[in-house]
PDB file of C-alpha atoms in Angstrom:
ATOM      1  CA  MET C   1     141.739 158.723 173.106  1.00 65.00           C
ATOM      2  CA  ALA C   2     140.215 155.673 170.628  1.00 68.00           C
ATOM      3  CA  GLN C   3     143.076 155.225 169.026  1.00 75.00           C
ATOM      4  CA  ASP C   4     145.536 154.945 171.798  1.00 85.00           C
ATOM      5  CA  VAL C   5     143.285 152.251 173.690  1.00 86.00           C
ATOM      6  CA  LEU C   6     143.062 150.365 170.418  1.00 87.00           C
ATOM      7  CA  ASP C   7     146.917 150.660 169.619  1.00 89.00           C
ATOM      8  CA  VAL C   8     147.700 148.879 172.769  1.00 92.00           C
ATOM      9  CA  LYS C   9     144.882 146.289 171.897  1.00 88.00           C
ATOM     10  CA  LEU C  10     146.842 145.973 168.612  1.00 87.00           C
ATOM     11  CA  SER C  11     149.899 145.761 169.970  1.00 91.00           C
ATOM     12  CA  GLU C  12     148.771 142.894 172.463  1.00 91.00           C
ATOM     13  CA  LEU C  13     146.959 141.083 169.625  1.00 89.00           C
ATOM     14  CA  ARG C  14     150.361 141.520 167.310  1.00 91.00           C
ATOM     15  CA  ASP C  15     152.303 139.643 170.567  1.00 93.00           C
ATOM     16  CA  ALA C  16     149.493 137.215 170.920  1.00 90.00           C
ATOM     17  CA  PHE C  17     149.613 136.206 167.183  1.00 89.00           C
ATOM     18  CA  ASP C  18     153.613 135.892 167.229  1.00 93.00           C
ATOM     19  CA  ARG C  19     153.200 133.423 170.365  1.00 91.00           C
ATOM     20  CA  LEU C  20     150.612 131.590 168.657  1.00 89.00           C
ATOM     21  CA  GLU C  21     152.726 131.358 165.338  1.00 91.00           C
ATOM     22  CA  LEU C  22     155.898 130.568 167.238  1.00 93.00           C
ATOM     23  CA  ARG C  23     154.053 127.823 169.413  1.00 91.00           C
ATOM     24  CA  ILE C  24     152.969 126.083 166.184  1.00 91.00           C
ATOM     25  CA  ARG C  25     156.000 126.088 164.864  1.00 92.00           C
ATOM     26  CA  LEU C  26     158.214 124.556 168.225  1.00 91.00           C
ATOM     27  CA  SER C  27     155.306 122.115 168.208  1.00 90.00           C
ATOM     28  CA  GLU C  28     156.705 120.449 165.018  1.00 90.00           C
ATOM     29  CA  THR C  29     160.457 120.187 166.814  1.00 92.00           C
ATOM     30  CA  VAL C  30     159.580 118.811 170.322  1.00 91.00           C
ATOM     31  CA  GLY C  31     158.680 115.424 171.415  1.00 91.00           C
ATOM     32  CA  HIS C  32     155.373 113.992 172.454  1.00 90.00           C
ATOM     33  CA  ASP C  33     156.173 114.132 176.070  1.00 93.00           C
ATOM     34  CA  ARG C  34     157.255 118.030 175.772  1.00 92.00           C
ATOM     35  CA  LEU C  35     154.030 118.614 173.537  1.00 93.00           C
ATOM     36  CA  GLN C  36     151.725 117.030 176.210  1.00 93.00           C
ATOM     37  CA  GLN C  37     153.087 119.499 178.632  1.00 94.00           C
ATOM     38  CA  ASP C  38     152.759 122.546 176.676  1.00 92.00           C
ATOM     39  CA  ILE C  39     149.122 121.362 175.463  1.00 91.00           C
ATOM     40  CA  GLU C  40     148.119 121.221 179.411  1.00 94.00           C
ATOM     41  CA  ALA C  41     149.932 124.537 180.233  1.00 94.00           C
ATOM     42  CA  LEU C  42     147.894 126.377 177.270  1.00 92.00           C
ATOM     43  CA  ARG C  43     144.927 124.808 178.758  1.00 90.00           C
ATOM     44  CA  ARG C  44     145.628 126.029 182.097  1.00 95.00           C
ATOM     45  CA  GLU C  45     146.381 129.637 180.491  1.00 94.00           C
ATOM     46  CA  CYS C  46     143.496 129.659 178.523  1.00 90.00           C
ATOM     47  CA  GLY C  47     141.345 128.919 181.408  1.00 90.00           C
ATOM     48  CA  GLU C  48     142.901 131.368 183.667  1.00 95.00           C
ATOM     49  CA  THR C  49     142.490 134.141 180.815  1.00 91.00           C
ATOM     50  CA  GLU C  50     138.896 133.431 180.146  1.00 89.00           C
ATOM     51  CA  ARG C  51     138.279 133.740 183.788  1.00 91.00           C
ATOM     52  CA  ASN C  52     140.091 137.054 184.057  1.00 93.00           C
ATOM     53  CA  MET C  53     137.945 138.282 181.078  1.00 90.00           C
ATOM     54  CA  GLN C  54     134.504 137.233 182.752  1.00 89.00           C
ATOM     55  CA  SER C  55     135.681 138.295 186.088  1.00 91.00           C
ATOM     56  CA  GLU C  56     136.450 141.952 184.517  1.00 92.00           C
ATOM     57  CA  LEU C  57     133.404 142.477 182.433  1.00 91.00           C
ATOM     58  CA  LEU C  58     131.097 141.307 185.720  1.00 89.00           C
ATOM     59  CA  SER C  59     132.857 143.958 187.602  1.00 93.00           C
ATOM     60  CA  SER C  60     132.714 146.587 185.079  1.00 93.00           C
ATOM     61  CA  HIS C  61     129.981 149.219 185.984  1.00 91.00           C
ATOM     62  CA  ALA C  62     129.458 150.065 181.765  1.00 92.00           C
ATOM     63  CA  ALA C  63     126.336 149.439 180.871  1.00 89.00           C
ATOM     64  CA  LEU C  64     127.720 147.679 177.864  1.00 91.00           C
ATOM     65  CA  ALA C  65     130.000 144.904 180.255  1.00 91.00           C
ATOM     66  CA  ALA C  66     126.819 143.074 181.022  1.00 90.00           C
ATOM     67  CA  ILE C  67     126.014 142.712 177.242  1.00 92.00           C
ATOM     68  CA  LEU C  68     129.369 141.764 176.509  1.00 91.00           C
ATOM     69  CA  ALA C  69     129.696 139.234 179.479  1.00 90.00           C
ATOM     70  CA  SER C  70     126.443 137.569 178.315  1.00 91.00           C
ATOM     71  CA  ALA C  71     127.860 137.128 174.834  1.00 90.00           C
ATOM     72  CA  TYR C  72     131.393 135.579 175.959  1.00 88.00           C
ATOM     73  CA  GLY C  73     129.226 133.229 178.036  1.00 88.00           C
ATOM     74  CA  ARG C  74     127.386 131.751 175.174  1.00 92.00           C
ATOM     75  CA  MET C  75     130.670 131.907 172.969  1.00 88.00           C
ATOM     76  CA  HIS C  76     132.464 130.136 175.668  1.00 86.00           C
ATOM     77  CA  GLU C  77     128.973 127.663 176.190  1.00 90.00           C
ATOM     78  CA  THR C  78     129.599 126.998 172.550  1.00 90.00           C
ATOM     79  CA  ALA C  79     133.274 126.577 172.326  1.00 86.00           C
ATOM     80  CA  LYS C  80     132.457 123.809 175.400  1.00 87.00           C
ATOM     81  CA  TRP C  81     129.605 122.146 173.058  1.00 90.00           C
ATOM     82  CA  VAL C  82     132.346 121.661 170.470  1.00 87.00           C
ATOM     83  CA  GLU C  83     134.467 120.093 172.411  1.00 83.00           C
ATOM     84  CA  THR C  84     131.700 117.960 173.990  1.00 85.00           C
ATOM     85  CA  GLU C  85     130.290 117.032 170.495  1.00 85.00           C
ATOM     86  CA  LEU C  86     134.262 116.268 169.519  1.00 82.00           C
ATOM     87  CA  LYS C  87     134.954 113.737 172.522  1.00 78.00           C
ATOM     88  CA  GLU C  88     131.597 111.793 171.801  1.00 82.00           C
ATOM     89  CA  ARG C  89     132.468 111.597 168.330  1.00 79.00           C
ATOM     90  CA  ALA C  90     135.958 110.169 169.130  1.00 75.00           C
ATOM     91  CA  GLU C  91     134.661 107.639 172.183  1.00 75.00           C
ATOM     92  CA  SER C  92     132.075 106.561 169.681  1.00 76.00           C
ATOM     93  CA  ARG C  93     134.800 105.984 166.801  1.00 70.00           C
ATOM     94  CA  VAL C  94     137.191 103.918 169.419  1.00 64.00           C
ATOM     95  CA  GLY C  95     136.051 100.551 168.170  1.00 61.00           C
ATOM     96  CA  ALA C  96     135.521 101.678 164.683  1.00 62.00           C
ATOM     97  CA  ASP C  97     137.969 101.136 161.834  1.00 61.00           C
ATOM     98  CA  VAL C  98     139.290 104.239 162.172  1.00 62.00           C
ATOM     99  CA  GLY C  99     143.233 104.990 161.826  1.00 64.00           C
ATOM    100  CA  ALA C 100     145.200 107.688 163.798  1.00 67.00           C
ATOM    101  CA  VAL C 101     145.864 109.508 160.291  1.00 66.00           C
ATOM    102  CA  GLU C 102     142.220 110.090 159.564  1.00 72.00           C
ATOM    103  CA  THR C 103     141.792 111.172 163.331  1.00 76.00           C
ATOM    104  CA  ALA C 104     144.983 113.503 162.967  1.00 79.00           C
ATOM    105  CA  GLU C 105     143.339 115.029 159.626  1.00 83.00           C
ATOM    106  CA  GLU C 106     140.246 115.827 161.506  1.00 82.00           C
ATOM    107  CA  LYS C 107     142.087 117.742 164.179  1.00 83.00           C
ATOM    108  CA  ILE C 108     144.159 119.708 161.552  1.00 87.00           C
ATOM    109  CA  LEU C 109     140.691 120.389 159.609  1.00 87.00           C
ATOM    110  CA  LEU C 110     139.522 121.479 163.171  1.00 86.00           C
ATOM    111  CA  ALA C 111     142.585 123.767 164.065  1.00 87.00           C
ATOM    112  CA  GLU C 112     142.518 125.256 160.464  1.00 90.00           C
ATOM    113  CA  TYR C 113     138.888 126.722 161.113  1.00 89.00           C
ATOM    114  CA  ALA C 114     139.599 127.635 164.221  1.00 87.00           C
ATOM    115  CA  LEU C 115     142.149 129.768 162.880  1.00 89.00           C
ATOM    116  CA  ASP C 116     139.881 131.109 159.940  1.00 91.00           C
ATOM    117  CA  PHE C 117     137.197 131.657 162.846  1.00 91.00           C
ATOM    118  CA  ALA C 118     140.170 133.908 164.823  1.00 89.00           C
ATOM    119  CA  VAL C 119     140.778 135.843 161.711  1.00 90.00           C
ATOM    120  CA  GLN C 120     137.031 136.867 160.801  1.00 92.00           C
ATOM    121  CA  THR C 121     136.761 137.822 164.808  1.00 90.00           C
ATOM    122  CA  ALA C 122     140.078 139.977 164.178  1.00 89.00           C
ATOM    123  CA  ASN C 123     137.886 141.609 160.901  1.00 90.00           C
ATOM    124  CA  ARG C 124     135.089 142.226 163.200  1.00 91.00           C
ATOM    125  CA  ALA C 125     137.198 143.433 165.706  1.00 89.00           C
ATOM    126  CA  LEU C 126     138.596 145.954 163.107  1.00 88.00           C
ATOM    127  CA  LEU C 127     135.168 147.009 161.876  1.00 91.00           C
ATOM    128  CA  LEU C 128     134.210 147.957 165.339  1.00 90.00           C
ATOM    129  CA  ALA C 129     137.552 149.756 166.154  1.00 88.00           C
ATOM    130  CA  LEU C 130     137.005 151.765 162.508  1.00 89.00           C
ATOM    131  CA  GLU C 131     133.388 152.494 163.586  1.00 92.00           C
ATOM    132  CA  ALA C 132     134.795 153.709 167.150  1.00 89.00           C
ATOM    133  CA  ILE C 133     137.221 155.799 165.703  1.00 88.00           C
ATOM    134  CA  ASP C 134     134.716 157.399 163.020  1.00 92.00           C
ATOM    135  CA  SER C 135     132.276 158.197 166.220  1.00 92.00           C
ATOM    136  CA  GLN C 136     134.962 160.095 167.700  1.00 89.00           C
ATOM    137  CA  LEU C 137     135.930 162.039 164.733  1.00 90.00           C
ATOM    138  CA  ALA C 138     132.301 162.874 164.285  1.00 93.00           C
ATOM    139  CA  ILE C 139     132.384 164.217 167.461  1.00 92.00           C
ATOM    140  CA  GLN C 140     135.443 166.517 167.248  1.00 89.00           C
ATOM    141  CA  GLU C 141     134.015 167.801 163.832  1.00 91.00           C
ATOM    142  CA  LYS C 142     131.021 169.068 165.667  1.00 92.00           C
ATOM    143  CA  GLU C 143     132.950 170.665 168.826  1.00 90.00           C
ATOM    144  CA  ARG C 144     134.672 172.756 165.778  1.00 86.00           C
TER     145      ARG C 144
END
C-alpha cells in the first residue's frame, strides 16, 4: 500500500520537475514581456497550491497533520522572510553603484541554491519513503 501511494507521489514529483525544467528552458527563448506574464502566472499558481496544501493539512483528522501544518507554516514564514530581506537589500542598493549584471548574478545564485534545497528536500522525502516502506515490511514479516 505504501508503495502505491509513493508511486503516485513520485509520478507527481517527476511531472513537476519536468514542468520546472521546461519552464526554465522556455524562459530563455521568450521576451521580457512574456516572461513577466509567466512569472505572475507562476506566483498565482504557487499561492493557490500553498493555500490548498495548508487547507488540506488543516482539515485532516490525522494527528500528524497538525505537526505538518505547523512545519509548513514555519517554512512559509521563512520563505516570506527571505523574500522580504531580499527586497529590502535590493531597495537599499537602488542608489548604490550596483549594476544590473551583479543583481542578475545574485538572483541566479539564489535560484541555484533554491534548486539545491529542493534536491535536499527530495532526498529527505526519499529517506522518509524508505523508512515507511521498511515499517510496512516489518509489519508484514511479523504477520507471517
